[in-house]
Phi, psi and omega in degrees: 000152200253145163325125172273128174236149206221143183234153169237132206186125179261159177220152176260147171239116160292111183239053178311323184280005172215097192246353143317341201270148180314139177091333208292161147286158134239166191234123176290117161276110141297141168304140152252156231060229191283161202269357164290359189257014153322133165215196167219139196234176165253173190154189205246130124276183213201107156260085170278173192230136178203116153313132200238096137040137162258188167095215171236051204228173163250348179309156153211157173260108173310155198216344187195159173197139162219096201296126179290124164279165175329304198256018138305141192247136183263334158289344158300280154345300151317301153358260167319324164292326166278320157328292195272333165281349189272306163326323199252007161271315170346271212289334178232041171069009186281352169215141179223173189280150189066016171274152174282153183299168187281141182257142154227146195277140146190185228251182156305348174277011171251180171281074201273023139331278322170297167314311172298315184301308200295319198245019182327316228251029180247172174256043177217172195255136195243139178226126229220136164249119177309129155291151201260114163260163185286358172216143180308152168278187192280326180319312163312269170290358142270351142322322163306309184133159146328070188343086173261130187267145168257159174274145188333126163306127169286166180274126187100356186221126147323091157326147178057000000 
């Protein structure tokens, strides 16, 4: 049986025209050109789940939507969301024990730390893209290694 592969992913539904409504967020929009035309918009975010296609396709199948409140955390909220989606493949023969675990994708916003300790009792392998922070932790730079500098270029001569 070919791997069940599953994405996780929050997306904003952008609501300029309601700017009044319970709940809404805003989401920095970038502009097009030049960055004064950078705004803030209001809206919902949207946490989904979604099944993917094997193969060289692009389809996916939605699997879950969840509208975020102010006060929502999205690895949590992801989470809880694989939990009930991992159940109802359960419940409807789409993974059975001994099947391979489920693989899921998702972006840089979550803890993805964090997630696996949270989803320990499921049966899937979560694969996470770190964010790049700006500057290394000390942990970091000492796993490089030491900084070696060359010494300055004369003006007019090629190194080596």
């Amino acid at each position: 049986m070919a791997t069940t592969m599953l994405a996780a992913d929050v997306s904003h539904w952008l609501r300029p025209d309601a700017p009044t409504s319970a709940d809404r967020l805003f989401r920095h929009v970038h502009g097009r050109g030049d960055r004064s035309s950078d705004r803030l918009a209001p809206g919902w975010p949207y946490s989904f789940v979604a099944a993917l296609e094997t193969g060289r396709t692009s389809w996916v199948a939605l699997l879950d939507a969840l509208r975020l409140g102010p006060a929502d955390d999205a690895t949590t909220v992801t989470a809880a969301q694989l939990h009930d989606v991992v159940d109802r493949l359960t419940s409807a023969g789409q993974w059975r024990p001994g099947d391979p675990d489920i693989l899921t994708g998702m972006d840089s916003g979550y803890d993805i730390a964090y997630l696996p300790h949270a989803r320990a009792d499921l049966p899937v392998v979560l694969v996470g893209r770190r964010s790049r922070s700006p500057k290394p932790s000390d942990l970091e730079r000492q796993a490089q290694g030491p900084t070696v500098l060359s010494p300055p270029l004369e003006r007019g001569r090629c190194p080596g």
